[in-house]
CSV table of C-alpha atoms and ligand atoms in Angstrom, one decimal:
chain,number,residue,atom,x,y,z
A,167,UNK,CA,-46.5,1.7,-31.9
A,168,UNK,CA,-45.2,0.1,-29.3
A,169,UNK,CA,-48.8,0.2,-26.1
A,170,UNK,CA,-46.7,0.6,-22.2
A,171,UNK,CA,-48.7,-0.7,-19.3
A,172,UNK,CA,-46.4,1.3,-17.9
A,173,UNK,CA,-43.0,2.7,-17.4
A,174,UNK,CA,-40.0,3.0,-15.2
A,175,UNK,CA,-36.4,3.0,-15.4
A,176,UNK,CA,-34.3,3.6,-11.5
A,177,UNK,CA,-30.8,1.7,-10.6
A,178,UNK,CA,-33.2,-1.7,-9.0
A,179,UNK,CA,-34.6,-3.4,-12.6
A,180,UNK,CA,-37.7,-1.7,-12.7
A,181,UNK,CA,-41.2,-3.3,-14.6
A,182,UNK,CA,-42.1,-2.4,-18.1
A,183,UNK,CA,-45.6,-4.0,-19.8
A,184,UNK,CA,-45.9,-3.6,-23.0
A,185,UNK,CA,-48.5,-3.7,-25.2
A,186,UNK,CA,-50.5,-6.8,-26.5
A,187,UNK,CA,-50.5,-6.9,-30.8
A,188,UNK,CA,-53.4,-7.1,-32.1
A,189,UNK,CA,-53.8,-11.1,-32.7
A,190,UNK,CA,-53.0,-11.9,-29.2
A,191,UNK,CA,-55.8,-8.8,-27.9
A,192,UNK,CA,-58.0,-11.3,-26.2
A,193,UNK,CA,-54.5,-11.6,-24.5
A,194,UNK,CA,-54.1,-8.4,-23.4
A,195,UNK,CA,-53.1,-6.7,-19.7
A,196,UNK,CA,-54.5,-3.8,-19.2
A,197,UNK,CA,-57.9,-4.5,-20.1
A,198,UNK,CA,-61.0,-6.8,-21.5
A,199,UNK,CA,-58.8,-9.3,-20.2
A,200,UNK,CA,-60.5,-12.9,-19.3
A,201,UNK,CA,-60.2,-14.0,-15.6
A,202,UNK,CA,-58.2,-16.4,-16.8
A,203,UNK,CA,-55.8,-15.2,-18.3
A,204,UNK,CA,-55.5,-12.9,-16.0
A,205,UNK,CA,-54.9,-15.0,-13.7
A,206,UNK,CA,-52.7,-17.8,-16.0
A,207,UNK,CA,-51.4,-14.1,-16.2
A,208,UNK,CA,-50.4,-13.7,-12.8
A,209,UNK,CA,-49.0,-17.0,-12.7
A,210,UNK,CA,-46.7,-16.5,-15.3
A,211,UNK,CA,-44.9,-13.5,-14.1
A,212,UNK,CA,-44.8,-15.0,-10.6
A,213,UNK,CA,-43.3,-17.7,-11.8
A,214,UNK,CA,-40.9,-15.1,-13.9
A,215,UNK,CA,-40.4,-13.2,-10.5
A,216,UNK,CA,-38.2,-16.3,-8.9
A,217,UNK,CA,-36.4,-15.9,-12.3
A,218,UNK,CA,-34.1,-12.3,-11.6
A,219,UNK,CA,-31.4,-12.3,-9.5
A,220,UNK,CA,-31.7,-13.5,-6.2
A,221,UNK,CA,-29.4,-10.6,-5.3
A,222,UNK,CA,-30.1,-6.8,-5.0
A,223,UNK,CA,-26.9,-5.6,-5.9
A,224,UNK,CA,-25.6,-3.8,-8.7
A,225,UNK,CA,-24.1,-1.9,-9.8
A,226,UNK,CA,-24.1,1.8,-11.8
A,227,UNK,CA,-24.9,1.3,-14.5
A,228,UNK,CA,-29.1,2.3,-15.1
A,229,UNK,CA,-31.2,-1.6,-15.0
A,230,UNK,CA,-34.6,-1.2,-17.2
A,231,UNK,CA,-37.6,-4.6,-17.6
A,232,UNK,CA,-40.0,-4.5,-19.7
A,233,UNK,CA,-42.2,-7.4,-19.6
A,234,UNK,CA,-45.2,-8.5,-22.5
A,235,UNK,CA,-46.7,-11.5,-23.9
A,236,UNK,CA,-44.6,-13.3,-26.4
A,237,UNK,CA,-45.6,-17.1,-27.8
A,238,UNK,CA,-48.1,-17.7,-25.2
A,239,UNK,CA,-45.5,-16.6,-22.8
A,240,UNK,CA,-44.7,-14.0,-20.0
A,241,UNK,CA,-41.6,-12.3,-21.1
A,242,UNK,CA,-39.3,-9.6,-19.3
A,243,UNK,CA,-36.1,-7.6,-20.5
A,244,UNK,CA,-34.2,-6.2,-18.0
A,245,UNK,CA,-31.0,-4.8,-19.5
A,246,UNK,CA,-28.0,-2.0,-18.2
A,247,UNK,CA,-26.6,1.0,-20.1
A,248,UNK,CA,-29.9,1.1,-22.7
A,249,UNK,CA,-28.9,5.1,-22.0
A,250,UNK,CA,-31.8,6.1,-25.6
A,251,UNK,CA,-34.2,2.3,-25.1
A,252,UNK,CA,-33.4,1.5,-28.6
A,253,UNK,CA,-31.5,-1.5,-27.2
A,254,UNK,CA,-35.4,-2.9,-25.3
A,255,UNK,CA,-37.5,-1.6,-28.6
A,256,UNK,CA,-34.4,-3.8,-30.8
A,257,UNK,CA,-35.1,-6.8,-28.4
A,258,UNK,CA,-38.6,-7.0,-28.6
A,259,UNK,CA,-38.8,-6.0,-32.4
A,260,UNK,CA,-37.4,-9.0,-32.3
A,261,UNK,CA,-39.6,-10.8,-30.3
A,262,UNK,CA,-42.4,-9.8,-32.5
A,263,UNK,CA,-40.5,-11.0,-36.4
A,264,UNK,CA,-40.6,-14.4,-34.6
A,265,UNK,CA,-43.4,-14.8,-32.4
A,266,UNK,CA,-44.5,-14.1,-36.4
A,267,UNK,CA,-42.1,-16.6,-38.2
A,268,UNK,CA,-42.0,-19.6,-35.5
A,269,UNK,CA,-45.9,-19.6,-33.7
A,270,UNK,CA,-47.9,-22.5,-35.0
A,271,UNK,CA,-50.8,-20.3,-34.2
A,272,UNK,CA,-50.3,-17.3,-35.2
A,273,UNK,CA,-52.4,-17.4,-39.1
A,274,UNK,CA,-49.3,-17.3,-42.2
A,275,UNK,CA,-46.8,-17.8,-39.5
A,276,UNK,CA,-43.9,-20.1,-41.0
A,277,UNK,CA,-44.4,-22.7,-38.5
A,278,UNK,CA,-48.8,-22.2,-39.7
A,279,UNK,CA,-48.3,-22.5,-43.6
A,280,UNK,CA,-46.6,-26.0,-43.4
A,281,UNK,CA,-49.3,-27.1,-41.7
A,282,UNK,CA,-51.7,-26.1,-43.6
A,283,UNK,CA,-49.4,-27.4,-46.9
A,284,UNK,CA,-51.6,-30.9,-47.1
A,285,UNK,CA,-48.7,-32.3,-47.6
A,286,UNK,CA,-46.9,-29.7,-50.5
A,287,UNK,CA,-44.1,-27.8,-50.5
A,288,UNK,CA,-43.2,-25.4,-48.1
A,289,UNK,CA,-41.3,-22.1,-48.8
A,290,UNK,CA,-40.2,-20.4,-45.7
A,291,UNK,CA,-37.5,-18.4,-44.3
A,292,UNK,CA,-34.1,-19.6,-44.0
A,293,UNK,CA,-34.3,-19.1,-39.7
A,294,UNK,CA,-37.2,-21.8,-38.9
A,295,UNK,CA,-35.8,-24.0,-42.0
A,296,UNK,CA,-32.7,-23.9,-40.1
A,297,UNK,CA,-34.3,-24.7,-36.8
A,298,UNK,CA,-36.9,-27.3,-37.7
A,299,UNK,CA,-33.0,-28.9,-38.6
A,300,UNK,CA,-32.0,-28.4,-35.6
A,301,UNK,CA,-35.1,-29.5,-33.3
A,302,UNK,CA,-34.6,-32.6,-35.6
A,303,UNK,CA,-31.5,-33.6,-34.4
A,304,UNK,CA,-32.7,-34.1,-31.7
A,305,UNK,CA,-35.2,-36.7,-32.3
A,306,UNK,CA,-32.9,-38.3,-34.0
A,307,UNK,CA,-30.6,-37.9,-30.8
A,308,UNK,CA,-32.7,-38.9,-28.3
A,309,UNK,CA,-35.0,-42.0,-30.1
A,310,UNK,CA,-37.7,-39.6,-31.4
A,311,UNK,CA,-38.8,-39.1,-27.5
A,312,UNK,CA,-38.2,-34.9,-29.0
A,313,UNK,CA,-41.0,-34.2,-31.8
A,314,UNK,CA,-41.8,-32.3,-33.0
A,315,UNK,CA,-44.5,-33.1,-34.7
A,316,UNK,CA,-46.3,-33.2,-31.9
A,317,UNK,CA,-48.9,-31.0,-33.1
A,318,UNK,CA,-51.8,-33.5,-32.8
A,319,UNK,CA,-51.4,-34.8,-29.7
A,320,UNK,CA,-51.2,-30.6,-28.5
A,321,UNK,CA,-54.1,-29.9,-29.8
A,322,UNK,CA,-55.5,-33.2,-28.4
A,323,UNK,CA,-54.6,-32.8,-24.5
A,324,UNK,CA,-55.3,-28.9,-24.7
A,325,UNK,CA,-53.3,-28.5,-21.9
A,326,UNK,CA,-52.9,-24.6,-21.6
A,327,UNK,CA,-56.8,-24.8,-22.4
A,328,UNK,CA,-57.5,-26.7,-19.3
A,329,UNK,CA,-55.2,-25.1,-17.5
A,330,UNK,CA,-56.6,-22.1,-17.4
A,331,UNK,CA,-60.6,-23.3,-17.5
A,332,UNK,CA,-59.3,-25.6,-14.3
A,333,UNK,CA,-57.6,-22.3,-12.4
A,334,UNK,CA,-61.0,-20.4,-13.6
A,335,UNK,CA,-62.7,-22.7,-12.4
A,336,UNK,CA,-60.8,-23.0,-8.5
A,337,UNK,CA,-60.9,-19.8,-8.2
A,338,UNK,CA,-64.9,-19.5,-8.3
A,339,UNK,CA,-65.0,-22.6,-6.5
A,340,UNK,CA,-62.5,-20.0,-3.4
A,341,UNK,CA,-65.1,-17.0,-4.5
A,342,UNK,CA,-68.3,-19.8,-3.4
A,343,UNK,CA,-66.8,-21.2,-0.2
A,344,UNK,CA,-66.1,-18.1,0.5
A,345,UNK,CA,-69.6,-16.5,-0.1
A,346,UNK,CA,-71.1,-19.4,1.8
A,347,UNK,CA,-68.4,-19.3,4.5
A,348,UNK,CA,-69.7,-15.6,5.5
A,349,UNK,CA,-73.1,-16.8,5.3
A,350,UNK,CA,-72.4,-19.5,7.7
A,351,UNK,CA,-75.0,-22.2,6.5
A,352,UNK,CA,-75.1,-25.0,7.5
A,353,UNK,CA,-76.3,-27.2,4.4
A,354,UNK,CA,-72.4,-25.9,3.1
A,355,UNK,CA,-71.0,-29.2,3.2
A,356,UNK,CA,-74.3,-31.2,1.6
A,357,UNK,CA,-73.2,-28.4,-1.1
A,358,UNK,CA,-70.1,-28.8,-2.2
A,359,UNK,CA,-70.2,-33.3,-1.9
A,360,UNK,CA,-72.8,-32.2,-4.8
A,361,UNK,CA,-70.9,-30.3,-7.4
A,362,UNK,CA,-68.2,-32.4,-6.2
A,363,UNK,CA,-70.6,-35.6,-7.8
A,364,UNK,CA,-71.1,-33.8,-10.5
A,365,UNK,CA,-68.0,-32.3,-11.0
A,366,UNK,CA,-67.0,-36.2,-12.2
A,367,UNK,CA,-68.1,-36.3,-15.4
A,368,UNK,CA,-66.4,-33.2,-16.2
A,369,UNK,CA,-62.9,-34.0,-15.1
A,370,UNK,CA,-63.4,-37.3,-17.3
A,371,UNK,CA,-64.3,-36.0,-20.0
A,372,UNK,CA,-60.9,-33.7,-20.3
A,373,UNK,CA,-59.1,-36.8,-20.9
A,374,UNK,CA,-59.4,-37.4,-24.7
A,375,UNK,CA,-60.1,-41.4,-25.4
A,376,UNK,CA,-57.5,-44.2,-26.9
A,377,UNK,CA,-59.1,-44.0,-30.3
A,378,UNK,CA,-58.5,-40.1,-30.0
A,379,UNK,CA,-55.5,-40.8,-29.0
A,380,UNK,CA,-53.9,-43.8,-31.6
A,381,UNK,CA,-55.1,-41.4,-34.2
A,382,UNK,CA,-53.2,-38.6,-33.0
A,383,UNK,CA,-50.4,-40.7,-33.0
A,384,UNK,CA,-50.5,-42.5,-36.5
A,385,UNK,CA,-49.3,-38.6,-37.3
A,386,UNK,CA,-46.7,-38.0,-35.0
A,387,UNK,CA,-43.6,-39.1,-36.7
A,388,UNK,CA,-40.5,-36.8,-37.0
A,389,UNK,CA,-39.6,-38.5,-39.7
A,390,UNK,CA,-42.4,-37.3,-42.5
A,391,UNK,CA,-39.8,-33.7,-41.7
A,392,UNK,CA,-38.6,-32.8,-45.0
A,393,UNK,CA,-35.9,-30.0,-45.5
A,394,UNK,CA,-34.6,-29.6,-48.9
A,395,UNK,CA,-32.9,-26.7,-49.0
A,396,UNK,CA,-35.8,-23.6,-47.5
A,397,UNK,CA,-38.4,-25.8,-48.6
A,398,UNK,CA,-40.3,-28.1,-46.0
A,399,UNK,CA,-42.6,-30.8,-46.9
A,400,UNK,CA,-44.8,-33.5,-44.1
A,401,UNK,CA,-44.7,-36.7,-45.8
A,402,UNK,CA,-47.8,-37.4,-43.8
A,403,UNK,CA,-50.0,-35.2,-45.7
A,404,UNK,CA,-52.1,-35.0,-41.7
A,405,UNK,CA,-49.1,-33.9,-39.4
A,406,UNK,CA,-48.8,-30.1,-38.2
A,407,UNK,CA,-45.3,-29.4,-36.5
A,408,UNK,CA,-45.0,-27.6,-33.1
A,409,UNK,CA,-41.7,-25.6,-31.8
A,410,UNK,CA,-42.6,-24.9,-28.6
A,411,UNK,CA,-40.2,-26.9,-26.9
A,412,UNK,CA,-37.2,-25.3,-28.3
A,413,UNK,CA,-38.6,-21.3,-30.6
A,414,UNK,CA,-37.9,-19.7,-27.4
A,415,UNK,CA,-35.0,-21.0,-26.5
A,416,UNK,CA,-33.4,-20.2,-30.6
A,417,UNK,CA,-35.2,-16.6,-29.5
A,418,UNK,CA,-33.4,-16.1,-26.4
A,419,UNK,CA,-30.1,-16.8,-28.1
A,420,UNK,CA,-31.0,-14.8,-31.2
A,421,UNK,CA,-31.6,-11.8,-28.0
A,422,UNK,CA,-28.5,-12.3,-26.7
A,423,UNK,CA,-26.4,-12.2,-30.2
A,424,UNK,CA,-28.3,-8.7,-31.1
A,425,UNK,CA,-27.6,-7.3,-27.1
A,426,UNK,CA,-24.4,-7.9,-27.6
A,427,UNK,CA,-24.3,-6.7,-31.0
A,428,UNK,CA,-25.5,-3.7,-29.5
A,429,UNK,CA,-22.4,-3.6,-27.2
A,430,UNK,CA,-25.4,-4.7,-24.1
A,431,UNK,CA,-22.9,-6.0,-22.3
A,432,UNK,CA,-25.1,-6.7,-18.7
A,433,UNK,CA,-28.9,-8.2,-19.9
A,434,UNK,CA,-31.2,-10.9,-18.4
A,435,UNK,CA,-33.8,-12.4,-21.1
A,436,UNK,CA,-36.8,-14.8,-18.6
A,437,UNK,CA,-38.5,-16.7,-21.3
A,438,UNK,CA,-41.3,-17.1,-19.0
A,439,UNK,CA,-38.5,-19.3,-17.6
A,440,UNK,CA,-36.5,-20.2,-20.4
A,441,UNK,CA,-33.6,-17.6,-18.4
A,442,UNK,CA,-30.0,-16.6,-20.4
A,443,UNK,CA,-28.2,-14.1,-19.0
A,444,UNK,CA,-25.7,-12.2,-20.8
A,445,UNK,CA,-21.8,-11.6,-19.5
A,446,UNK,CA,-22.3,-10.6,-15.9
A,447,UNK,CA,-24.2,-7.8,-14.2
A,448,UNK,CA,-22.7,-3.8,-14.3
A,449,UNK,CA,-20.5,-4.5,-11.5
A,450,UNK,CA,-18.8,-7.9,-12.4
A,451,UNK,CA,-20.5,-9.8,-9.8
A,452,UNK,CA,-22.2,-13.5,-12.1
A,453,UNK,CA,-26.1,-14.1,-12.2
A,454,UNK,CA,-27.6,-16.0,-9.7
A,455,UNK,CA,-30.1,-17.5,-11.1
A,456,UNK,CA,-33.1,-19.4,-9.1
A,457,UNK,CA,-35.0,-22.9,-9.7
A,458,UNK,CA,-38.7,-22.9,-8.5
A,459,UNK,CA,-39.0,-26.1,-5.9
A,460,UNK,CA,-42.0,-28.0,-8.5
A,461,UNK,CA,-45.2,-27.1,-6.9
A,462,UNK,CA,-44.1,-25.1,-4.9
A,463,UNK,CA,-45.1,-20.6,-4.3
A,464,UNK,CA,-43.8,-18.6,-6.0
A,465,UNK,CA,-40.4,-17.7,-3.3
A,466,UNK,CA,-39.4,-21.5,-2.4
A,467,UNK,CA,-36.6,-22.0,-4.6
A,468,UNK,CA,-34.2,-24.2,-4.2
A,469,UNK,CA,-31.0,-24.5,-6.1
A,470,UNK,CA,-29.0,-21.0,-7.2
A,471,UNK,CA,-26.7,-21.3,-10.0
A,472,UNK,CA,-24.8,-19.1,-10.6
A,473,UNK,CA,-24.3,-17.9,-14.5
A,474,UNK,CA,-22.3,-15.7,-16.5
A,475,UNK,CA,-23.4,-15.7,-19.8
A,476,UNK,CA,-24.8,-19.0,-20.2
A,477,UNK,CA,-29.0,-20.0,-20.2
A,478,UNK,CA,-30.9,-21.8,-18.1
A,479,UNK,CA,-33.9,-23.7,-19.3
A,480,UNK,CA,-36.4,-25.5,-17.0
A,481,UNK,CA,-38.7,-28.1,-18.3
A,482,UNK,CA,-41.6,-29.4,-15.5
A,483,UNK,CA,-45.1,-30.9,-15.1
A,484,UNK,CA,-46.2,-27.2,-13.2
A,485,UNK,CA,-46.0,-25.5,-15.8
A,486,UNK,CA,-48.2,-26.4,-17.3
A,487,UNK,CA,-51.0,-28.8,-16.3
A,488,UNK,CA,-54.6,-29.7,-15.0
A,489,UNK,CA,-56.0,-32.1,-13.0
A,490,UNK,CA,-58.7,-34.6,-12.6
A,491,UNK,CA,-58.6,-37.4,-9.5
A,492,UNK,CA,-55.9,-36.1,-8.1
A,493,UNK,CA,-53.8,-37.3,-11.4
A,494,UNK,CA,-51.6,-34.8,-12.9
A,495,UNK,CA,-51.6,-33.9,-16.9
A,496,UNK,CA,-49.1,-31.6,-18.2
A,497,UNK,CA,-48.3,-30.5,-21.5
A,498,UNK,CA,-45.0,-32.3,-22.2
A,499,UNK,CA,-46.0,-34.9,-24.0
A,500,UNK,CA,-44.7,-38.6,-24.8
A,501,UNK,CA,-44.9,-39.6,-28.8
A,502,UNK,CA,-44.3,-43.2,-27.3
A,503,UNK,CA,-47.7,-43.6,-25.6
A,504,UNK,CA,-49.6,-40.6,-27.1
A,505,UNK,CA,-50.1,-39.3,-23.1
A,506,UNK,CA,-48.3,-36.8,-20.8
A,507,UNK,CA,-44.9,-38.0,-20.2
A,508,UNK,CA,-45.5,-40.1,-16.2
A,509,UNK,CA,-42.0,-41.2,-16.0
A,510,UNK,CA,-41.8,-39.6,-12.3
A,511,UNK,CA,-40.1,-36.7,-12.8
A,512,UNK,CA,-41.7,-33.3,-11.9
A,513,UNK,CA,-39.1,-30.8,-13.6
A,514,UNK,CA,-35.1,-30.3,-15.7
A,515,UNK,CA,-32.9,-27.6,-15.9
A,516,UNK,CA,-30.2,-27.9,-18.0
A,517,UNK,CA,-27.1,-25.5,-18.2
A,518,UNK,CA,-25.1,-24.3,-21.0
A,519,UNK,CA,-24.1,-21.6,-23.4
A,520,UNK,CA,-26.6,-22.0,-25.6
A,521,UNK,CA,-30.5,-21.8,-24.9
A,522,UNK,CA,-31.3,-23.6,-27.6
A,523,UNK,CA,-29.4,-26.5,-26.9
A,524,UNK,CA,-31.2,-26.1,-23.5
A,525,UNK,CA,-34.1,-26.0,-24.8
A,526,UNK,CA,-34.5,-28.5,-26.6
A,527,UNK,CA,-32.9,-31.1,-24.0
A,528,UNK,CA,-34.8,-30.0,-20.3
A,529,UNK,CA,-37.5,-30.9,-23.0
A,530,UNK,CA,-35.7,-34.5,-24.6
A,531,UNK,CA,-34.5,-34.8,-20.8
A,532,UNK,CA,-37.9,-35.2,-19.5
A,533,UNK,CA,-39.2,-37.3,-22.0
A,534,UNK,CA,-36.9,-39.8,-21.3
A,535,UNK,CA,-36.2,-39.4,-18.3
A,536,UNK,CA,-34.0,-39.9,-15.4
A,537,UNK,CA,-31.4,-42.6,-16.4
A,538,UNK,CA,-31.8,-41.7,-20.3
A,539,UNK,CA,-31.4,-38.8,-19.5
A,540,UNK,CA,-29.3,-38.4,-17.2
A,541,UNK,CA,-26.7,-40.9,-19.4
A,542,UNK,CA,-27.2,-38.4,-22.2
A,543,UNK,CA,-26.3,-34.9,-20.7
A,544,UNK,CA,-22.8,-36.7,-19.6
A,545,UNK,CA,-22.4,-37.9,-23.8
A,546,UNK,CA,-22.5,-34.4,-24.0
A,547,UNK,CA,-19.5,-31.3,-23.3
A,548,UNK,CA,-20.0,-28.2,-21.5
A,549,UNK,CA,-24.4,-29.6,-20.4
A,550,UNK,CA,-24.6,-30.3,-16.7
A,551,UNK,CA,-28.9,-31.1,-15.8
A,552,UNK,CA,-30.6,-31.1,-12.6
A,553,UNK,CA,-33.7,-34.3,-12.5
A,554,UNK,CA,-36.3,-32.8,-10.2
A,555,UNK,CA,-38.4,-36.6,-9.4
A,556,UNK,CA,-41.8,-36.1,-7.8
A,557,UNK,CA,-40.6,-36.8,-4.5
A,558,UNK,CA,-38.6,-34.5,-4.5
A,559,UNK,CA,-35.5,-36.3,-4.2
A,560,UNK,CA,-32.7,-33.7,-6.8
A,561,UNK,CA,-30.3,-35.7,-9.5
A,562,UNK,CA,-27.3,-33.5,-11.2
A,563,UNK,CA,-24.6,-34.3,-13.7
A,564,UNK,CA,-21.5,-34.3,-12.1
A,565,UNK,CA,-20.8,-31.2,-13.5
A,566,UNK,CA,-24.3,-29.3,-12.7
A,567,UNK,CA,-22.8,-26.8,-9.8
A,568,UNK,CA,-24.1,-27.8,-5.9
B,298,AMP,P1,-41.0,-27.3,-23.3
B,298,AMP,O1,-41.4,-25.8,-21.7
B,298,AMP,O2,-39.8,-25.9,-24.1
B,298,AMP,O3,-40.2,-28.3,-22.4
B,298,AMP,O4,-41.5,-27.5,-23.9
B,298,AMP,C1,-43.1,-27.8,-23.7
B,298,AMP,C2,-43.8,-27.9,-25.3
B,298,AMP,O5,-43.2,-28.4,-26.5
B,298,AMP,C3,-45.1,-28.4,-25.5
B,298,AMP,O6,-46.9,-26.5,-24.6
B,298,AMP,C4,-45.3,-28.5,-26.9
B,298,AMP,O7,-45.7,-27.6,-27.2
B,298,AMP,C5,-44.3,-29.0,-27.6
B,298,AMP,N1,-43.9,-30.3,-27.0
B,298,AMP,C6,-44.9,-31.6,-25.8
B,298,AMP,N2,-44.0,-32.6,-26.2
B,298,AMP,C7,-42.4,-32.6,-26.9
B,298,AMP,C8,-42.6,-33.8,-27.5
B,298,AMP,N3,-42.2,-34.9,-26.8
B,298,AMP,N4,-41.3,-33.4,-28.4
B,298,AMP,C9,-41.5,-32.1,-28.4
B,298,AMP,N5,-42.1,-30.9,-28.4
B,298,AMP,C10,-42.8,-31.0,-26.9
B,299,MG,MG1,-37.6,-26.7,-24.3
């Protein structure tokens, strides 16, 4: 059933690429991939390697790692003691199941059904309801800074596709300038200036008009999401939900639960920067999770967190963005302004036991900003945070490891 691109199994964590399911065939890593998707996948892969344990000391138990692409994210799971591979298979089956349930873009998923219900009550899975209810609690907690009815803005800004486009254009520019350099053409600088001028109107057109933003904002209000038993109703028929700010954390928690039920006591789950540790490393030492310097190179780690069973989740502007006139437009949107959150933060990392909580809070705090975010985390038990601002200053909550 599974189509592995490659697999290894030896003493150190190895990488095994999982095949991509049919609905995501255009994202297949092995063949027929669009250059931009490939670039983006490589970018994501470089991010995930950052989150692998910094230490290379492992116990005697053998490690197996497998990488796949779910929920628009590169996922890597590393397990110790999964001799027959059944726990790994179980994890990837769960990922598939949750994507079919919670993805906004997979036709027939619970979220898709809610978004296409035209305001009619929609019967969904208990787990979907419970996750929506949890998400709504974070909306209440943050006075709407976290809001799953953000979809009209997500679609309007379409940051992910614009980021891919920008990456492929940058690649084309690099190739072009390399070719020009090789040719030693003295007209080169003139040509470059012309293409920069002609790119200007295209850049501006990437930014939605204020009318479009106003229209999208008029459908954003978490209070329009009504839950009754296992039925969800959107009281504004044009409202749509998106669980992108919380679903990966929820799935990480479910994977941890599943692995513990399989007696796997040592594992690392990385859902595109949402990291969940299971137990300790087999030799009893802690996992060391590196936090990337925003916009730094792949190996620029600015903090290392020691974990044994906790989760570490980061929301950052550098994860998905495009740039116009030197300004970054990223994927964490402010439901009050309709624009990508612009409050001087570049990343927020949350450390807690629950990955769902980490995921929801990293997005929430990012939108709330430094002061309110710090205040919120300090008011919660057993949760710590690291905020990084555009001037690269780090702000830790009182219990965040130094
Ligand atoms: P994360 O990377 O966990 O911070 O989540 C970002 C994703 O959450 C985006 O790609 C959107 O799908 C969604 N999102 C963006 N802004 C918000 C918001 N203000 N509240 C809830 N979800 C959001
Ligand atoms: Mg989040």
